[in-house]
Coordinates of C-alpha atoms in Angstrom, one line a residue:
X28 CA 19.6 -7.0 76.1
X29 CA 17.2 -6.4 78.7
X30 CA 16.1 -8.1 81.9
X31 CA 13.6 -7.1 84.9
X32 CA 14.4 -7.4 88.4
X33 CA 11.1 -7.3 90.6
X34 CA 10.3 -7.9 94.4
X35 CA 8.7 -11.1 93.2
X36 CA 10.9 -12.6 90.8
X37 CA 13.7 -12.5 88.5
X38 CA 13.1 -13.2 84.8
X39 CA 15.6 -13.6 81.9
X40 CA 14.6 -13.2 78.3
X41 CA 15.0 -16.8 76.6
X42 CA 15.9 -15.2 73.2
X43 CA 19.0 -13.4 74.4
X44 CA 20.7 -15.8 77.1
X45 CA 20.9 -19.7 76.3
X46 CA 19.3 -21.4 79.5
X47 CA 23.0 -23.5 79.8
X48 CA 24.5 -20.5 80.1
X49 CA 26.2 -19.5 84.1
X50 CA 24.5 -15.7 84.5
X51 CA 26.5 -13.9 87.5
X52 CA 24.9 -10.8 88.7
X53 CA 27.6 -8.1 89.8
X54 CA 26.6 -5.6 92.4
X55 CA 27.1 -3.3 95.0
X56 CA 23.4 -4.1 96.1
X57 CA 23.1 -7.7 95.6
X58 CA 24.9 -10.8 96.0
X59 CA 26.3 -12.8 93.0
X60 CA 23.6 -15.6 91.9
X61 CA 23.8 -18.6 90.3
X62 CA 20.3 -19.6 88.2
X63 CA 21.5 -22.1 86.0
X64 CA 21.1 -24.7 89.3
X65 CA 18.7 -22.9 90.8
X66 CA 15.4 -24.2 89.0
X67 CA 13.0 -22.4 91.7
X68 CA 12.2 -18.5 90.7
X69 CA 15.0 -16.5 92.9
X70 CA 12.8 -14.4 95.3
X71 CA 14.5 -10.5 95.9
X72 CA 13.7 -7.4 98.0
X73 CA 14.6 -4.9 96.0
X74 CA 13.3 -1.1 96.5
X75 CA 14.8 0.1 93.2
X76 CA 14.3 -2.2 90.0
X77 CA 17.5 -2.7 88.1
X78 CA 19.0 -2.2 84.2
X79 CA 21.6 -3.7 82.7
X80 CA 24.9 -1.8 82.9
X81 CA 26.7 -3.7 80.3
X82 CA 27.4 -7.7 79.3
X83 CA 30.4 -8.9 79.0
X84 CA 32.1 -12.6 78.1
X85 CA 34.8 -14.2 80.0
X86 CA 35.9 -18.0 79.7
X87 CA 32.7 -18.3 77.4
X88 CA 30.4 -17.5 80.2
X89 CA 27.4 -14.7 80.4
X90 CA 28.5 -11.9 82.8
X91 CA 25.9 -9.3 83.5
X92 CA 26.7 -6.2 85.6
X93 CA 23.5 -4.9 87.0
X94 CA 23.1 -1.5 88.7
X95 CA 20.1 0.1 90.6
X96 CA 18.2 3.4 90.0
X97 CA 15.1 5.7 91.3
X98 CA 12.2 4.9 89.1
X99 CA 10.9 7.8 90.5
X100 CA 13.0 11.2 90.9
X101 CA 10.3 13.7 91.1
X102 CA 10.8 15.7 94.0
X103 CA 7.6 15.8 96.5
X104 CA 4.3 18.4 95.6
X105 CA 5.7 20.3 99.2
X106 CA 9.6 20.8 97.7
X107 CA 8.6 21.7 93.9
X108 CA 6.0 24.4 95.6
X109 CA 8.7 25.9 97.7
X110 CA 11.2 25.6 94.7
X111 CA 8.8 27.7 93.3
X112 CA 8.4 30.9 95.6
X113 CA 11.9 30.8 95.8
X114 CA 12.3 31.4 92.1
X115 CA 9.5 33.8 92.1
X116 CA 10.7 35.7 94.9
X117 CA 14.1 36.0 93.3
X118 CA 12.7 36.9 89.8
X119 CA 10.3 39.5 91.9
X120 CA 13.8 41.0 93.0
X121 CA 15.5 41.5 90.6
X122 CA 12.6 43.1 88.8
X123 CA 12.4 45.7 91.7
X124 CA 16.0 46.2 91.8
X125 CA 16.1 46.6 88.2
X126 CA 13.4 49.2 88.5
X127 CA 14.7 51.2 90.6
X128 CA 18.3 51.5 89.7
X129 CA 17.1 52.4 86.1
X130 CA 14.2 55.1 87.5
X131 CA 17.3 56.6 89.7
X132 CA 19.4 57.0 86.4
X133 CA 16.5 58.2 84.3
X134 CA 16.2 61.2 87.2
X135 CA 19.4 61.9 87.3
X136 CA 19.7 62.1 83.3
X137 CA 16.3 63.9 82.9
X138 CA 17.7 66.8 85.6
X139 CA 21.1 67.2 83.2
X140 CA 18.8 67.5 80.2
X141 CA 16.3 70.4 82.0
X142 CA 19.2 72.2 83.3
X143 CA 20.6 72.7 80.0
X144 CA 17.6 72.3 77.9
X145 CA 14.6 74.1 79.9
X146 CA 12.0 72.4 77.2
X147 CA 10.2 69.8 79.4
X148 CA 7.0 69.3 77.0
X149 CA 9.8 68.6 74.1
X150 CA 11.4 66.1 76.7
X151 CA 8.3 64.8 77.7
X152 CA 7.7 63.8 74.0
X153 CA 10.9 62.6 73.2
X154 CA 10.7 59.9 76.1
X155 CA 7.4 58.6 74.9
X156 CA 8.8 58.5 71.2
X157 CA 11.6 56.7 72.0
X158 CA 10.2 53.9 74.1
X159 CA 7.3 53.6 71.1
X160 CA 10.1 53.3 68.3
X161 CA 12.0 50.5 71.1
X162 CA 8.9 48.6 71.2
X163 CA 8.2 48.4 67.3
X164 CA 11.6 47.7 66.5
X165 CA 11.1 44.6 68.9
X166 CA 7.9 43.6 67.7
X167 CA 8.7 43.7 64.0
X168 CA 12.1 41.7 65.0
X169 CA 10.3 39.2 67.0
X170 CA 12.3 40.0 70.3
X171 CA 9.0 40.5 71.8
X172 CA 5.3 38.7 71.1
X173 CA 3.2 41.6 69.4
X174 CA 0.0 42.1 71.6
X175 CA -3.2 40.4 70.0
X176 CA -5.5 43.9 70.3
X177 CA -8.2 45.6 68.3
X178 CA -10.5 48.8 68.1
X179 CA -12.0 48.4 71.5
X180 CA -8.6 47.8 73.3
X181 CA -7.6 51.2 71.8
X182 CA -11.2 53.0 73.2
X183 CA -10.5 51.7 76.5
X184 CA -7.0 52.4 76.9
X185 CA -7.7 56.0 75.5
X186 CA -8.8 58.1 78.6
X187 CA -5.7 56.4 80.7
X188 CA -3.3 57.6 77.9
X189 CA -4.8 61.2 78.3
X190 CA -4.3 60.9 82.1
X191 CA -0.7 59.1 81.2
X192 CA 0.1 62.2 79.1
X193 CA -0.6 64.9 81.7
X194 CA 1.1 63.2 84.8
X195 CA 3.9 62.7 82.8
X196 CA 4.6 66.5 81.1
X197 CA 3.7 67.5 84.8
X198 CA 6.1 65.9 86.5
X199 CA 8.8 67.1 83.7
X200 CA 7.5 70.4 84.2
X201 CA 8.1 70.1 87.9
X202 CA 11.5 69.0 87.9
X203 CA 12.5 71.6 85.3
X204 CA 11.7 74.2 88.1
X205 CA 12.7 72.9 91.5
X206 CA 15.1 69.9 92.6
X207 CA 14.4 66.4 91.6
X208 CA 14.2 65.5 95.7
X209 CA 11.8 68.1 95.8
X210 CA 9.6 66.6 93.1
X211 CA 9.6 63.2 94.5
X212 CA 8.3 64.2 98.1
X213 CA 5.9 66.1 96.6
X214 CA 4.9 62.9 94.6
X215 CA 4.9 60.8 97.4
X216 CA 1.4 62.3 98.7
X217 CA -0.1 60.2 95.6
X218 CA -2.2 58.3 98.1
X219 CA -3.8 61.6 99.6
X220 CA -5.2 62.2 96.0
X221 CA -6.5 58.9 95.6
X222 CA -8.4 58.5 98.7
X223 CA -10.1 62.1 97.7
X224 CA -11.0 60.8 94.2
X225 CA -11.8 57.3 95.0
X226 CA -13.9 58.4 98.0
X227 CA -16.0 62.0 96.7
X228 CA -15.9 60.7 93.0
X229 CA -16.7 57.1 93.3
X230 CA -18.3 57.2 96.9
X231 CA -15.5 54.6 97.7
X232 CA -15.4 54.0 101.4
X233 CA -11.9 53.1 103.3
X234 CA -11.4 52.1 106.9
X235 CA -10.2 54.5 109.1
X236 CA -6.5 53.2 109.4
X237 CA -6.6 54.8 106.2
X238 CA -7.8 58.1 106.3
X239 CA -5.3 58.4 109.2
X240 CA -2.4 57.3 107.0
X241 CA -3.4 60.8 105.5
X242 CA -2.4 62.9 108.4
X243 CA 1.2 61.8 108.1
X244 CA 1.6 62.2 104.1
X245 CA 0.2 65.0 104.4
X246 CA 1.7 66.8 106.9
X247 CA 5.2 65.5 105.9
X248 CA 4.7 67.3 102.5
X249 CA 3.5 70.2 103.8
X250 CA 6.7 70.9 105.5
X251 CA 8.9 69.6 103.1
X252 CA 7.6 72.2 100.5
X253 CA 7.3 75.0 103.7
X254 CA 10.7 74.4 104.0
X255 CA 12.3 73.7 100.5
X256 CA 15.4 76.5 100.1
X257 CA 14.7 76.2 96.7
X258 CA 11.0 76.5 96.8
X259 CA 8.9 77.1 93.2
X260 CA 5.3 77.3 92.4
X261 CA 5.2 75.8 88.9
X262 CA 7.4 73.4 90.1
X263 CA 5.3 72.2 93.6
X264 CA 2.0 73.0 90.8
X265 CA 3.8 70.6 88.4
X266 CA 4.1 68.1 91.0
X267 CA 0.7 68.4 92.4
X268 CA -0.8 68.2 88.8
X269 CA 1.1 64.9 88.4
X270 CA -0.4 63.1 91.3
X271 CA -3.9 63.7 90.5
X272 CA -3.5 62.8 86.8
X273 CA -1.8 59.5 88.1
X274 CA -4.5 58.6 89.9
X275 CA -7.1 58.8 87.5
X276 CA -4.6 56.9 85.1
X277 CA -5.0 54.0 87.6
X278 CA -8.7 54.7 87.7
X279 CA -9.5 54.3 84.2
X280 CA -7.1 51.8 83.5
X281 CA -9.0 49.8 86.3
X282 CA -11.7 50.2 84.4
X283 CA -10.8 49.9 80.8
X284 CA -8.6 47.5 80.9
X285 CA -10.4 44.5 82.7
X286 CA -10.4 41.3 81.1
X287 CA -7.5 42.2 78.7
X288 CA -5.3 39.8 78.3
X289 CA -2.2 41.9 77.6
X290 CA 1.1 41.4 79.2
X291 CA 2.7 44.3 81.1
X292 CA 5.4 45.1 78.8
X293 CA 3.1 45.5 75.9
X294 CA 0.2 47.5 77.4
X295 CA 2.8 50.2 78.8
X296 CA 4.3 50.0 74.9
X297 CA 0.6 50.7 73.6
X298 CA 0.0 53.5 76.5
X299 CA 3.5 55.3 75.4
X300 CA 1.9 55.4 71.4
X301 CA -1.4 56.4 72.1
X302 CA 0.4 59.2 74.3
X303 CA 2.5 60.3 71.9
X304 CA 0.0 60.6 69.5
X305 CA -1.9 62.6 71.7
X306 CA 1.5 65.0 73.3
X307 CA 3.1 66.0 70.2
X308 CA 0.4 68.8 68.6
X309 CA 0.3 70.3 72.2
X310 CA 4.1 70.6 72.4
X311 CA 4.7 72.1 69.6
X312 CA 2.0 74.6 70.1
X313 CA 3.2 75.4 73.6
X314 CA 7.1 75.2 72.8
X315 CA 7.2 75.4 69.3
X316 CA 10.3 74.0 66.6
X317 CA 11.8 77.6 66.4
X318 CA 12.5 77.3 70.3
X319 CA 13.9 73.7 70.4
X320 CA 16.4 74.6 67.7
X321 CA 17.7 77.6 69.3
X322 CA 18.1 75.6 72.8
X323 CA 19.4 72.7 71.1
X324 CA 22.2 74.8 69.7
X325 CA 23.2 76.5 72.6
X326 CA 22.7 73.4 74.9
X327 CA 25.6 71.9 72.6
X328 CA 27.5 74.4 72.4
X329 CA 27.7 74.8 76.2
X330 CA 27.4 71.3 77.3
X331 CA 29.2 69.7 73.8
X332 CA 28.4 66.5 71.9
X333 CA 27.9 64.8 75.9
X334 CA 24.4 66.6 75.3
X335 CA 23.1 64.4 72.6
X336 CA 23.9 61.4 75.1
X337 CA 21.9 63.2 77.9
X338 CA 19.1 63.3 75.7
X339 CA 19.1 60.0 74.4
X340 CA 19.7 58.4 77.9
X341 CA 16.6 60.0 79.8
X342 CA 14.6 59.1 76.6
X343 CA 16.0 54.9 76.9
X344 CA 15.7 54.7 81.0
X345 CA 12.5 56.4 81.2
X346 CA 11.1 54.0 79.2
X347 CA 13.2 51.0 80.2
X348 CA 11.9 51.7 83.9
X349 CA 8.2 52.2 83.5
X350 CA 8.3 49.2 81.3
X351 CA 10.1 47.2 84.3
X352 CA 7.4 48.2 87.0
X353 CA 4.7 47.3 84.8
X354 CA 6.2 43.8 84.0
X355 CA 7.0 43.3 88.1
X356 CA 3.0 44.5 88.3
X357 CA 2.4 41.1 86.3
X358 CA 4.0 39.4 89.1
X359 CA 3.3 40.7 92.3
X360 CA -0.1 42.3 94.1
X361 CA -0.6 45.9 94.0
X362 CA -0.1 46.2 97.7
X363 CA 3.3 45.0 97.3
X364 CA 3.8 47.2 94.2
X365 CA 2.5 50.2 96.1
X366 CA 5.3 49.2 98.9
X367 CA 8.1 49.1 96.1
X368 CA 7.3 52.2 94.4
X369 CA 7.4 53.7 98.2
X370 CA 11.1 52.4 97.9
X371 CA 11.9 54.0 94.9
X372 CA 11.0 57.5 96.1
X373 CA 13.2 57.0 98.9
X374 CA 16.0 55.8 96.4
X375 CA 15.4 58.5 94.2
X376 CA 15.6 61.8 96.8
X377 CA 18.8 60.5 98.4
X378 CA 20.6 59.6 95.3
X379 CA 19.6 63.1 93.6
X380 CA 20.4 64.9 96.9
X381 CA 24.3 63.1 96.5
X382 CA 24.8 63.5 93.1
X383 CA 23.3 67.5 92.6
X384 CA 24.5 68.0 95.9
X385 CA 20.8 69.4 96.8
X386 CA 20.7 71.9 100.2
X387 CA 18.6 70.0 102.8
X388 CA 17.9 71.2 106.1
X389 CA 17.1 68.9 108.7
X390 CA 13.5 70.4 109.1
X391 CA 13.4 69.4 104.8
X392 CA 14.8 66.0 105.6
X393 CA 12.5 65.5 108.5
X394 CA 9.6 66.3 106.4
X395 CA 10.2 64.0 103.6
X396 CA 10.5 60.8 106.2
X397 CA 7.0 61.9 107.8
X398 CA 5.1 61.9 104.4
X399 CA 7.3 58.6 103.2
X400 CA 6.5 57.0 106.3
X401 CA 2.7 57.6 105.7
X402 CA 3.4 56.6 102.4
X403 CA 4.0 53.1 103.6
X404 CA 1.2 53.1 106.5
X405 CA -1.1 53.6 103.6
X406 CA -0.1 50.8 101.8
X407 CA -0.2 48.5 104.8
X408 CA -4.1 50.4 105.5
X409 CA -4.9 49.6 102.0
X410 CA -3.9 45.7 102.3

């Protein structure tokens, strides 16, 4: 049973109510009305047409109880669009918070495993064999959408999973030898390396708000590895190694991988198995199963069964993480993504620094904030 209520008229459907019939309309917005004798078409101002709540009978007369609604509840173009950020900016969040809570644990479970386990190319390959078997297991479950790629994806991500493959048994290398702080300072002259590339290799010019950042980075590493009480050479080498390889990771995957239409989590899942692939022959020729076995055995017996968990938890959070940052890199601009990873670092030293209780003298300390806080006037150059 149906009726319309318009700003020009009223109208009944014939077929449902007898014309003799008294109709009463009951409402908070309109008075009660009587069309039986009122022959002339009732005239309303309505803002909101009306629907029929429900129809009752009482002393065999019609009642109709009418109520009013928004025929249009879509919120203005202005509110949905700021409805928007606001979920984005949250989702951005919690990606970066995610991200770095799970880089800090990976650190902190990668330095029990070295300590105890001095194998970093072993480690190295067990991280990248881990997140590979994650990924498959998710693909072949349906948890996550398998990437649609073919031969030329592979050639094209090939040079960045060489570069991929070095920063990462670098940086492993590094923080076998010297403290995980340590490591991370040195790290955080990345953007020294990638002016010096980007600018003699690919005659890539920058303001000068940029090259100036330099001075600061650095300088601030310089005195943080003059100053380390714990100072190593394979370790600040390791560390060193790592930046550059980073940056030509970035440079080729720049390159290679324009146009693809991959998602975040999947491209760092192909990256990890195409580095795999290439990692394992060269750690077992530098390391070598005969050593691994002997470690392993006296790593357990020293440490006990907690070791296994050690090693299967730096394996899990260092891929959880790097997949994390490269979904958040599908959401946000590098310049902001530059500015987060800044934030890790910083999240990174001072949690290692508490938990290993790391020496650090005030000239150290005072070091690390000059090269982080070029770090960030790099990014904001770079913008």
């Amino acid at each position: 049973m149906s009726f319309t209520l318009k700003q020009s008229a009223l109208t009944v459907s014939n077929s449902v109510f007898d014309k003799r019939s008294s109709i009463t309309c009951r409402s908070l917005f309109l008075p009660c009305l009587n069309l039986q004798n009122n022959p002339k078409r009732t005239l309303l101002s309505l803002s909101k047409p009306l629907y029929i709540s429900s129809f009752q009978s009482f002393n065999e007369k019609s009642v109709i109880l009418c109520k009013a609604y928004e025929a249009d509840k879509s919120p203005s173009p202005a509110a949905a669009e700021a409805k928007s950020e606001a979920a984005k900016s949250v989702k951005i969040g919690i990606y970066f918070a995610t991200w770095w809570a799970l880089n800090v644990v990976f650190n902190i479970y990668n330095k029990k495993v070295l300590n105890a386990y001095p194998y970093p190319w072993l480690t190295s390959t067990l991280s990248l064999a881990c997140g590979s078997l994650m990924m498959l297991v998710s693909w072949a479950t349906k948890i996550a959408e398998p990437p649609k790629i073919n031969l030329e994806f592979w050639k094209a991500l090939f040079p960045v999973a060489v570069a991929h493959t070095i920063g990462h048994v670098a940086a492993t290398v590094s923080m076998s030898k010297v403290a995980v702080s340590f490591t991370h300072i040195i790290k955080s002259g990345e953007p020294a390396f990638s002016v010096i590339v980007s600018r003699f290799l690919l005659g890539e010019r920058f303001p000068p708000a940029v090259y100036l950042s330099l001075v600061p980075i650095i300088g601030g590493c310089g005195l943080a590895a003059l100053t380390e009480p714990n100072f190593n050479m394979t370790g600040f080498m390791g560390a060193m190694i790592s930046n550059l390889a980073f940056v030509f990771r970035n440079i080729f995957s720049k390159k290679g991988m324009k146009g693809k239409s991959v998602s975040g989590m999947n491209y760092y899942a192909c990256l990890s198995m195409l580095s795999l692939l290439i990692l394992t022959p060269f750690a077992i020729a530098v390391e070598g199963a005969h050593m691994w076995a002997a470690g392993w055995k006296e790593a357990v017996s020293e440490i006990g069964p907690q070791f296994i968990w050690w090693v299967a938890a730096q394996s899990i959070f260092y891929h959880l993480y790097n997949q994390v940052s490269y979904m958040s890199l599908d959401e946000i601009s590098p310049l902001t993504f530059s500015v987060g990873n800044t934030m890790k670092r910083i999240s990174v030293i001072v949690s290692s620094i508490i938990i290993f209780r790391t020496p650090v003298q005030p000239i150290n300390a005072l070091g690390a904030a000059i090269a982080i806080l070029g770090t960030f006037l790099y990014s904001q150059a770079k913008a």
